[in-house]
XYZ file of C-alpha atoms in Angstrom:
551
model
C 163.197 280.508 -15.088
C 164.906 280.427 -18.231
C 162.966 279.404 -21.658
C 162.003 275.562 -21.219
C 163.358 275.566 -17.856
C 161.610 273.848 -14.989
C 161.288 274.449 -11.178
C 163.476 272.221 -9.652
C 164.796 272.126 -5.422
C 167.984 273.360 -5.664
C 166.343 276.934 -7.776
C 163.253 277.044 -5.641
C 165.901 276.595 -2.260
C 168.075 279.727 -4.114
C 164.677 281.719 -3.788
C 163.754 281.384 -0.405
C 167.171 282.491 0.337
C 166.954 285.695 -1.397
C 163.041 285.929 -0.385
C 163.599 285.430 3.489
C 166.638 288.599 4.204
C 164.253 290.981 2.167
C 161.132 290.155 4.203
C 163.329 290.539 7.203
C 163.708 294.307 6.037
C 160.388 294.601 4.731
C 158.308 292.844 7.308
C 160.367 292.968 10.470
C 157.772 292.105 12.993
C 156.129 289.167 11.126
C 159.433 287.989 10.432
C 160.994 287.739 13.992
C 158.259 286.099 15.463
C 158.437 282.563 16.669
C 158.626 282.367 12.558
C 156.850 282.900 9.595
C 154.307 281.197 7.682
C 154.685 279.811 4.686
C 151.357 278.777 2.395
C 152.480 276.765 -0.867
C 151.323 274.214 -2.795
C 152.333 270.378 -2.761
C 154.253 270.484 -5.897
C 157.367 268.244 -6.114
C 160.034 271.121 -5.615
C 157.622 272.349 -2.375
C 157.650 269.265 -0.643
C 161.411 267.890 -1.313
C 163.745 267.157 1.219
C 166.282 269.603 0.923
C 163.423 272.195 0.523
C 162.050 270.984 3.893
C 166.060 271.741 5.469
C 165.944 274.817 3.949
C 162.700 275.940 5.585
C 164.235 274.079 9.026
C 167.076 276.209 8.667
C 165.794 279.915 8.012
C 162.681 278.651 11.120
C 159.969 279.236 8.377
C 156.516 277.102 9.319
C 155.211 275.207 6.426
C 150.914 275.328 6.784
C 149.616 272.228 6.412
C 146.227 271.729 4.008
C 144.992 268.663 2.022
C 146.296 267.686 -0.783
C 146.884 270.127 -3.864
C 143.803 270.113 -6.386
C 144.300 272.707 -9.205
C 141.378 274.021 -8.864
C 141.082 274.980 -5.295
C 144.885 275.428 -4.693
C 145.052 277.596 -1.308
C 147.784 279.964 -2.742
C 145.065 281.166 -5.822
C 143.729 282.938 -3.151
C 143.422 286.829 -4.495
C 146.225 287.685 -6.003
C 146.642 284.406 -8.301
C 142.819 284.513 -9.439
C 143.151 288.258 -9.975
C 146.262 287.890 -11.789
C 144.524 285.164 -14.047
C 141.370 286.800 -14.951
C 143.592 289.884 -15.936
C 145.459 287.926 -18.159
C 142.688 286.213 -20.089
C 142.112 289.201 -21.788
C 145.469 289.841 -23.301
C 147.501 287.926 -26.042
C 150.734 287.180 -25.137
C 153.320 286.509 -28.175
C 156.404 285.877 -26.648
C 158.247 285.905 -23.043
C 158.506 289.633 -22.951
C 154.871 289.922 -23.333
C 154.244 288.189 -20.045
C 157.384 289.867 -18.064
C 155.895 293.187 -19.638
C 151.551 292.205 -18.339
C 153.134 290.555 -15.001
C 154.330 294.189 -13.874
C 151.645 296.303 -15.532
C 149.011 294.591 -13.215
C 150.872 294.917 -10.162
C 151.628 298.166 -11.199
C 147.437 298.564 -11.188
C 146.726 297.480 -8.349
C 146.006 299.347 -5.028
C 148.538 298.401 -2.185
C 146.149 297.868 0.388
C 143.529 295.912 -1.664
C 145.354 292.448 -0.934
C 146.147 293.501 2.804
C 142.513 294.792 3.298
C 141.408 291.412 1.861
C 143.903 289.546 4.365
C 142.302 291.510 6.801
C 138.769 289.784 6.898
C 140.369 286.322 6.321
C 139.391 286.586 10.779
C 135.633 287.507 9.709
C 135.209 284.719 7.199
C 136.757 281.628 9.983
C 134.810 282.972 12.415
C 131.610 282.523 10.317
C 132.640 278.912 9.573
C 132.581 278.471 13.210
C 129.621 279.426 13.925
C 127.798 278.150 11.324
C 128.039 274.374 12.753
C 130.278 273.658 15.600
C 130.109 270.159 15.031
C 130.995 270.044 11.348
C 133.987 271.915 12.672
C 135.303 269.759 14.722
C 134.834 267.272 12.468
C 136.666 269.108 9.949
C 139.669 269.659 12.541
C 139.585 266.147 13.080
C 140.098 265.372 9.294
C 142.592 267.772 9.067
C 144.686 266.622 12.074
C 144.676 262.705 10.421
C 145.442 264.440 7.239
C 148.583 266.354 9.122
C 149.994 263.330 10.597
C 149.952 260.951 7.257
C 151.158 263.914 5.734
C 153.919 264.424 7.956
C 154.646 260.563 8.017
C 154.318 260.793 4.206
C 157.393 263.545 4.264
C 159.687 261.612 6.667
C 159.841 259.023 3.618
C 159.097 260.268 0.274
C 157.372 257.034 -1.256
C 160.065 254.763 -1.151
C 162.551 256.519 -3.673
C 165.408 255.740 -1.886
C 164.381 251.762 -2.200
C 165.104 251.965 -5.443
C 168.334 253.070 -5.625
C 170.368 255.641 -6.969
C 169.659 259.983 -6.009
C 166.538 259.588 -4.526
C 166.217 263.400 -4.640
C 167.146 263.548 -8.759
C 164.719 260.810 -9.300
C 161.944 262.898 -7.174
C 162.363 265.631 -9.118
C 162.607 264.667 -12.407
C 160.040 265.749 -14.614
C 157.339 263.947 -16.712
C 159.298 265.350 -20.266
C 162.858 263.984 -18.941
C 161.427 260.710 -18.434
C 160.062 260.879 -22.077
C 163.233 262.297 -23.543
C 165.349 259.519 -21.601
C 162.510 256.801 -22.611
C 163.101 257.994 -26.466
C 167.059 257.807 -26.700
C 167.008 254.420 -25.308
C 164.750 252.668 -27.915
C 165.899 254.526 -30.752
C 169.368 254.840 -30.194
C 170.341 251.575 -31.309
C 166.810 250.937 -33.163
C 166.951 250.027 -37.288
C 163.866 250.985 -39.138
C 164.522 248.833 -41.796
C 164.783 245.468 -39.909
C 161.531 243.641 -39.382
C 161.108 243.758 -35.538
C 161.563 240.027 -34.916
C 164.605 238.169 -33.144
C 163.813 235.082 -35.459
C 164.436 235.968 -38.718
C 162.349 232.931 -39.520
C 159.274 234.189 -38.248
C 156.453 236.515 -39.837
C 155.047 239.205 -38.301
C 151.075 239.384 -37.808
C 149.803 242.771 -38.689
C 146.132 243.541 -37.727
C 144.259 245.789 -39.942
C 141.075 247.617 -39.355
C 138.988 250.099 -41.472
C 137.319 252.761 -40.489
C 135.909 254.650 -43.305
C 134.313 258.464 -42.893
C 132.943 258.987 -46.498
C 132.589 257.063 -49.637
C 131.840 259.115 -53.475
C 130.369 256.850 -55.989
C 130.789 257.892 -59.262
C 128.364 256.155 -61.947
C 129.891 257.689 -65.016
C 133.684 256.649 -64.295
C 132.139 253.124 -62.355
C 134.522 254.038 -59.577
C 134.563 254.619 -55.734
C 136.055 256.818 -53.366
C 137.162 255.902 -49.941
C 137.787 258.083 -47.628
C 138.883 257.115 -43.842
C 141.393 256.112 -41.330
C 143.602 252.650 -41.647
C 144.304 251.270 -38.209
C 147.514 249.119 -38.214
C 148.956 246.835 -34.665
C 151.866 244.836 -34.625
C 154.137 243.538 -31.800
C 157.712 245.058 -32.071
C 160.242 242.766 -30.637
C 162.881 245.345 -29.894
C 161.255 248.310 -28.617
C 160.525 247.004 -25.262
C 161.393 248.345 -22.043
C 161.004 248.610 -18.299
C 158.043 250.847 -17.198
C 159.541 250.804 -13.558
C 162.333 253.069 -14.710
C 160.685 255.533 -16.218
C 158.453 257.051 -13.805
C 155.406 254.358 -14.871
C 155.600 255.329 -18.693
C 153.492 252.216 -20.419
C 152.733 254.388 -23.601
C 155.104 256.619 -25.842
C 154.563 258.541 -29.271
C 156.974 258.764 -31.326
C 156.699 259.462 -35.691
C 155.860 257.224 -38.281
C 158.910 256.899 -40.144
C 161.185 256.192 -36.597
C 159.556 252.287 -36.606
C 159.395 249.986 -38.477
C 155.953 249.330 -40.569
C 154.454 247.208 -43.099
C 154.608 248.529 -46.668
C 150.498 248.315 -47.294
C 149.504 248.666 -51.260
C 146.153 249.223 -52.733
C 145.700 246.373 -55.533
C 142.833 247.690 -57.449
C 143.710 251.275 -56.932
C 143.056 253.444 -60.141
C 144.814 256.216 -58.797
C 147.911 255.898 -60.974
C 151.046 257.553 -60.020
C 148.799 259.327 -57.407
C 148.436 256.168 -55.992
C 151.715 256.505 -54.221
C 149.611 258.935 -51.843
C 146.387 257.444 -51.207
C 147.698 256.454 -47.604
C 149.196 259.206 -45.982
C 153.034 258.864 -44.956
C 152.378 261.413 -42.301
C 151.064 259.925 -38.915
C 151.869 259.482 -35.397
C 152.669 255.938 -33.742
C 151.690 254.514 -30.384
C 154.289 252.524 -28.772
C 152.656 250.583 -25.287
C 155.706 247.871 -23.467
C 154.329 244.758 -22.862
C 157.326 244.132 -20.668
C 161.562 244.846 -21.377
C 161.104 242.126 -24.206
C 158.881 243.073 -26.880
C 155.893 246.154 -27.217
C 152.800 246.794 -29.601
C 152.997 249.042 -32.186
C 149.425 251.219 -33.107
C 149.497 253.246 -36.076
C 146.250 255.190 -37.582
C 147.275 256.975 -41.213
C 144.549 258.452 -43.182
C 143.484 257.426 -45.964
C 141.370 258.642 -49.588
C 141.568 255.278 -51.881
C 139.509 255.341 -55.013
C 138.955 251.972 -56.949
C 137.558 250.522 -60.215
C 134.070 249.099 -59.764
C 132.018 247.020 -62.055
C 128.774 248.732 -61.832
C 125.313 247.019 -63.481
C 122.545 249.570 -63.926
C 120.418 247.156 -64.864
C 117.789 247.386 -62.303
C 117.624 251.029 -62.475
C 116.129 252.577 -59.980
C 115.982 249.332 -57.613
C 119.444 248.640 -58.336
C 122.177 247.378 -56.163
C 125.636 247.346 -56.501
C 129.265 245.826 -54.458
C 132.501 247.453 -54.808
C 135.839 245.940 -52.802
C 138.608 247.491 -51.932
C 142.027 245.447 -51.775
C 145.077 246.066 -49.838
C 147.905 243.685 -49.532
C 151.559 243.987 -47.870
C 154.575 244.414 -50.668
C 156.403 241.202 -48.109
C 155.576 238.090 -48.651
C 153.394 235.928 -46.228
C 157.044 234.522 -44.808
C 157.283 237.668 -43.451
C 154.060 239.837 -43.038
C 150.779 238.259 -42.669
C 147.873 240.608 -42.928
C 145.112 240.188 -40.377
C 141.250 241.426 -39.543
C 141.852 242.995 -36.568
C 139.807 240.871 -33.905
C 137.354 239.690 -36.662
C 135.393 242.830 -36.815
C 133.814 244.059 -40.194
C 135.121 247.921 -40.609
C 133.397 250.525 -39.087
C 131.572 253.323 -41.104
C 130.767 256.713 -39.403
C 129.826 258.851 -42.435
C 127.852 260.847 -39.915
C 128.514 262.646 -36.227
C 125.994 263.064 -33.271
C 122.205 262.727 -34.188
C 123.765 261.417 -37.757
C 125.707 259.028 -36.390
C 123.021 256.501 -38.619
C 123.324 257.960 -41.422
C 124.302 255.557 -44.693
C 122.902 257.945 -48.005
C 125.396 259.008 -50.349
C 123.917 260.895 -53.087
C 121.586 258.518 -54.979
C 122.936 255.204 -52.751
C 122.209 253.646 -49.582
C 124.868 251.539 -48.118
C 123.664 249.004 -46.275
C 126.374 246.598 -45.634
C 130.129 246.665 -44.887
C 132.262 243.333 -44.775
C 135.578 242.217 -45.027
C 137.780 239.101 -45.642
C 141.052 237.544 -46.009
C 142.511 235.627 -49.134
C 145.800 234.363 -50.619
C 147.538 235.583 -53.994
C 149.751 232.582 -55.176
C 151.153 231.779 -58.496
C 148.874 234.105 -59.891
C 145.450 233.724 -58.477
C 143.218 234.206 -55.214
C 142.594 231.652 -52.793
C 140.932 231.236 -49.719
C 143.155 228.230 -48.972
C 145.981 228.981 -46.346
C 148.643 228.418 -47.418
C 151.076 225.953 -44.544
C 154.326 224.943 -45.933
C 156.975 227.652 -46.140
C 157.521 226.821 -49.837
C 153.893 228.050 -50.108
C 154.500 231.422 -47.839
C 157.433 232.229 -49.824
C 155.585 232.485 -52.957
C 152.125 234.091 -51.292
C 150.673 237.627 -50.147
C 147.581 238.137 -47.638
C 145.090 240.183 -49.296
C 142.590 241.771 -47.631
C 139.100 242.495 -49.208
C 136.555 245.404 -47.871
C 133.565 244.988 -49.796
C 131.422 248.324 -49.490
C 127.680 247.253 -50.783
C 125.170 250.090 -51.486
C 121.597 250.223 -53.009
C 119.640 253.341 -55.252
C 117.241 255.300 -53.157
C 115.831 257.799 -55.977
C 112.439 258.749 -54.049
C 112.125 261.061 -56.555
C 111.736 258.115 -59.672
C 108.194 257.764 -59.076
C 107.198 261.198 -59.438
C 109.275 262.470 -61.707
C 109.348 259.467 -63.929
C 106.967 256.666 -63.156
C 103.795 259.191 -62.948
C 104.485 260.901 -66.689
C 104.193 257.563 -67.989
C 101.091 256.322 -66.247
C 99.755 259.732 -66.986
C 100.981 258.825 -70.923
C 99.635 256.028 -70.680
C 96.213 257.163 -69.597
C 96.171 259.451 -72.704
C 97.040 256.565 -74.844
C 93.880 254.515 -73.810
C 91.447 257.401 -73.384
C 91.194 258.452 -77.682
C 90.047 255.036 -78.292
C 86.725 255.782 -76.543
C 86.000 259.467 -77.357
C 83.545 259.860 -80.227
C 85.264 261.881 -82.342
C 88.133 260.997 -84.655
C 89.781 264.024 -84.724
C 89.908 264.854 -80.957
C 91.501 261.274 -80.673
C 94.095 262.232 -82.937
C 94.542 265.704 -81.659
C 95.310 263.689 -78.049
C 97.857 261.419 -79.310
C 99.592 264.508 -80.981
C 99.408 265.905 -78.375
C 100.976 262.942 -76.066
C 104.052 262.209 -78.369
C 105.276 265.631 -77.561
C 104.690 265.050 -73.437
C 106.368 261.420 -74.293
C 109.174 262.935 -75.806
C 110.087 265.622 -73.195
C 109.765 263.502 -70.706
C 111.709 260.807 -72.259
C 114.254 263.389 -72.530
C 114.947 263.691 -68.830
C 114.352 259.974 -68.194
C 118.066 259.570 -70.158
C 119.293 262.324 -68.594
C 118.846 260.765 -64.913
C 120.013 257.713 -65.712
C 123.416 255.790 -65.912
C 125.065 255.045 -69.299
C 126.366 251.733 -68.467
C 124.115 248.506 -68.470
C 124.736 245.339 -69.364
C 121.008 245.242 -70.457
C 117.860 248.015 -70.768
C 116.374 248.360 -67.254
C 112.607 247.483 -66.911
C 111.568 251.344 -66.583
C 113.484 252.355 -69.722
C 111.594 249.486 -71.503
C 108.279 250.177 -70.170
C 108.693 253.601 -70.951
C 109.731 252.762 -75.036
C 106.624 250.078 -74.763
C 103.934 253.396 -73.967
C 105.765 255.185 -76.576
C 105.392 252.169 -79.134
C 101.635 251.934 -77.998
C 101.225 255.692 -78.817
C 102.608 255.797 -82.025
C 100.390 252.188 -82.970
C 97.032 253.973 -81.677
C 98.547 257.538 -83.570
C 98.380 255.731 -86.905
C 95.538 253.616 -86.629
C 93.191 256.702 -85.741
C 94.775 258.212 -88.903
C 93.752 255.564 -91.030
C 90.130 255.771 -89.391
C 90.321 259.515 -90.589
C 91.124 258.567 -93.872
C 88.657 255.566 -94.240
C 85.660 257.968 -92.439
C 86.690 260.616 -95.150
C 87.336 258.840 -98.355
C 84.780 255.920 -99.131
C 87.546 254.336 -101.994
C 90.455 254.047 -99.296
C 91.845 250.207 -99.857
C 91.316 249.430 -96.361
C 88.132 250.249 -96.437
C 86.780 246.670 -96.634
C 89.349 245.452 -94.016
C 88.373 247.633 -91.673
C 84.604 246.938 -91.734
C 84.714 243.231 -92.137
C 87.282 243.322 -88.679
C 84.691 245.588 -86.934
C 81.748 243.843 -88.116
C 83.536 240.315 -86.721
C 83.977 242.373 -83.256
C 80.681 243.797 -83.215
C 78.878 240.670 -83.522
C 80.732 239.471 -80.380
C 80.381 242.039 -77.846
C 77.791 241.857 -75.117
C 76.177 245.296 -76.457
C 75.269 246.340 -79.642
C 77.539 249.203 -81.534
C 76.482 252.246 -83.226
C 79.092 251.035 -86.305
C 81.748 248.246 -86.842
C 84.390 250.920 -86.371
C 82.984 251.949 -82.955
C 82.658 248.252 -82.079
C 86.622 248.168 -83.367
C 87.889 251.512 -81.340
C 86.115 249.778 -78.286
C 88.278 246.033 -78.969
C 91.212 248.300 -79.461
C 91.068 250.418 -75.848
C 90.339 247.727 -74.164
C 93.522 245.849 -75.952
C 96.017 248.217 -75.183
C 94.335 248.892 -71.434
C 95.239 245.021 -70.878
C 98.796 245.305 -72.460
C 99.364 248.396 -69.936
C 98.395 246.131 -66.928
C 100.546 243.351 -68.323
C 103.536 245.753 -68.679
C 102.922 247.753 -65.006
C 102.830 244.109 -63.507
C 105.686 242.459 -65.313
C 107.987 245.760 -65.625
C 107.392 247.889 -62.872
C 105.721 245.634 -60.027
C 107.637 242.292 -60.121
């Protein structure tokens, strides 16, 4: 067969009659007997009528079987499953590559390895026999019913000629003509640029659905990516036809830019003139008739939107956060109305098999996706409909995918919540050590942890807040604390050491007040004042942990 050719009656009749003189030379015998035996398939060009007159004519007998299966096709027998497992190792390019493989493997092959296998064809019946001579006669039994509907099933070749016209063309006609045919008639005449409605008056209903494969969050630009596919139905009033003739076809493809479609816009997009490409002009359409009248349209672009957000890191690291993403249709609501396809929130499959539950991105848990419709009129959003068509004139459907997402940073509380309990441990712990200098040695010592730490505590966190989150603050509060406790151990240095420091007095007459008033008696006023001090700032840390961190 020529390139893109397909087997047909009248070329498959045109072989037998150049097959049947040359087995008359080769095979004389077999071919002069009461006639020969012919084992093919049940393909459409096999089983036509003027293939069956043909095989009348030159007295060649047809042998019956059950009904073709591809995989257990009687005429794969040897030579066919040979021939394929031969060419599974080879890689064709073109059509001279398979003439050029076809005749090197019979050109392998031993001559009498196909007659020596034809040979114990015999061997392997008679084993079938014997194996269970009632299964085989219920076997013949099937195969004689199967004969007869068969044969009943030949004398009238499912109706075709009921319907009128060359029963035999319309038999024969491939799955691809019916397509090509299908395609010239609703296209030939079809305008892409008219809205598919026969009232001009009336507005099309688009349904949209979502269904988003990744979102990227970033904190520093307060924008998110979307990444997905937009799934678009409509009904298309003038691409309908009659499935009857064509072969049963309900469902056609056909490319995005032969149809009409909806001209969808991102509203908050912050793509720029990229924005132009955030949906992808390059996908396929589904066409299914819903009679010769009218037919829905299915279209599935991609998509990779990325919007402004307004993003509050105020709660940092417990913070949550909602970002929507709005789409609308360039015509007005006279003419396209946008719709949530069957009321179903979009559907998020970041993940694939045993992640199909997965909803981390980076730092951020989403945890709920939703969408809705509303109205842009004179300037503003509604969620009033609007009903006269003064109102639709002037109004676009908008709708809004709200993504919302939550911080899981497991790692806060032990990279940054235990330095500063650990901080403020070493804050409380000079008050009650005997000596002066070791105390102040320690809180040395815990500005310089404070300030490392502090360090990375910025680093990890987002710049933009509309206020100082509570971890932030409680940090700056230890720090405060530390510097306080820093200074007033100094001063204790200085009083122990010089007996004319001015706040000398001060500092006696406050210990002596606090030493009069604790349950146990102090070695000094300035012991009894250390003591009033820890135990100060130990409250104050409780306060904070409860207030800050806790609550």
């Amino acid at each position: 067969m020529p390139p893109g050719g397909s087997v047909t009656a009248e070329p498959y009749c045109c072989d037998l009659d150049e097959m049947y003189p040359k087995l008359q030379k080769l095979s004389p015998a077999l071919a002069n007997r009461s006639g020969a035996i012919l084992l093919q398939d049940n393909a459409k060009a096999h089983t036509a009528k003027i293939t069956r007159q043909k095989l009348t004519q030159l007295g060649i007998e047809v042998l019956s079987h059950p009904t073709y299966s591809p995989d257990h096709s009687p005429t794969d027998y040897h030579f066919l499953q040979a021939f394929d497992s031969y060419l599974r190792q080879k890689k064709i390019a073109d059509l001279t590559d398979v003439e050029n493989d076809s005749l090197a493997f019979i050109n392998s092959r031993d001559p009498g390895l196909f007659s020596k296998s034809l040979d114990l064809l015999p061997l392997h019946w008679q084993r079938c026999v014997d194996a269970d001579d009632m299964l085989w006669r219920w076997l013949g039994l099937i195969c004689v019913c199967l004969t007869v509907f068969q044969s009943i099933a030949q004398e009238e070749p499912e109706g075709i000629d009921d319907e009128g016209g060359d029963a035999e063309a319309i038999y024969n006609k491939t799955y691809t003509e019916h397509q090509t045919a299908l395609e010239k008639a609703l296209f030939g005449s079809y305008v892409n640029t008219r809205r598919p409605v026969r009232n001009s008056s009336n507005a099309i209903d688009v349904n949209i659905h979502f269904h988003i494969v990744h979102v990227s969050i970033n904190q520093e630009e307060q924008t998110m990516t979307v990444h997905g596919h937009l799934y678009m139905t409509w009904i298309d009033e003038f691409l309908g036809w009659d499935v009857n003739e064509y072969n049963g076809i309900r469902i056609t493809r056909c490319s995005k830019w032969r149809v009409w479609q909806p001209k969808i816009t991102v509203a908050n997009s912050v793509g720029g003139i990229f924005s132009a490409f955030e949906i992808s002009s390059h996908a396929h359409v589904l066409v299914q008739s819903l009679g010769k009248e009218q037919a829905k349209v299915e279209m599935y672009p991609t998509f990779s939107i990325k919007v402004g957000c307004n993003l509050d890191f105020s709660g940092f690291p417990s913070d949550q956060h909602s970002c929507e993403l709005l789409v609308f249709a360039k015509q007005r609501m006279s003419e396209v109305r946008l719709k949530n396809y069957y009321d179903m929130p979009p559907t998020l499959s970041i993940g694939w098999g045993s992640q199909s539950d997965k909803r981390m991105i980076s730092d951020f848990e989403i945890f709920n996706v939703s969408n809705h419709i509303s109205y842009y009129k004179q300037g503003e959003m509604t969620t009033d409909i609007p009903v006269t068509p003064n109102e639709k004139a002037v109004s676009w459907t908008v709708l809004h995918t709200t993504i919302e997402f939550r911080r899981r940073s497991v790692m806060f509380g032990v990279c940054m919540l235990l330095p500063c309990l650990i901080s403020a441990a070493f804050n409380i712990l000079p008050f009650f050590l005997p000596s002066l200098n070791y105390s102040v040695y320690t809180l040395l010592s815990n500005v310089v942890i404070q300030a490392i730490f502090l360090q990375e505590l910025v680093y990890g966190m987002p710049l933009s807040a509309s206020e100082v989150p509570r971890s932030v603050l409680f940090y700056s509060v230890t720090m405060l604390c530390n510097m306080f406790s820093l200074m007033l151990h100094i001063l204790l240095v200085v009083n122990d050491h010089q007996s004319s420091f001015i706040l000398r007095p001060v500092l006696q007459a406050t210990g002596s007040f606090i030493a009069v008033r604790m349950p146990y008696p102090a070695k000094t006023p300035i012991v009894a004042l250390r003591v009033a001090l820890g135990l100060l700032t130990t409250l104050l840390y409780i306060v904070m942990i409860f207030a800050l961190l806790i609550f």
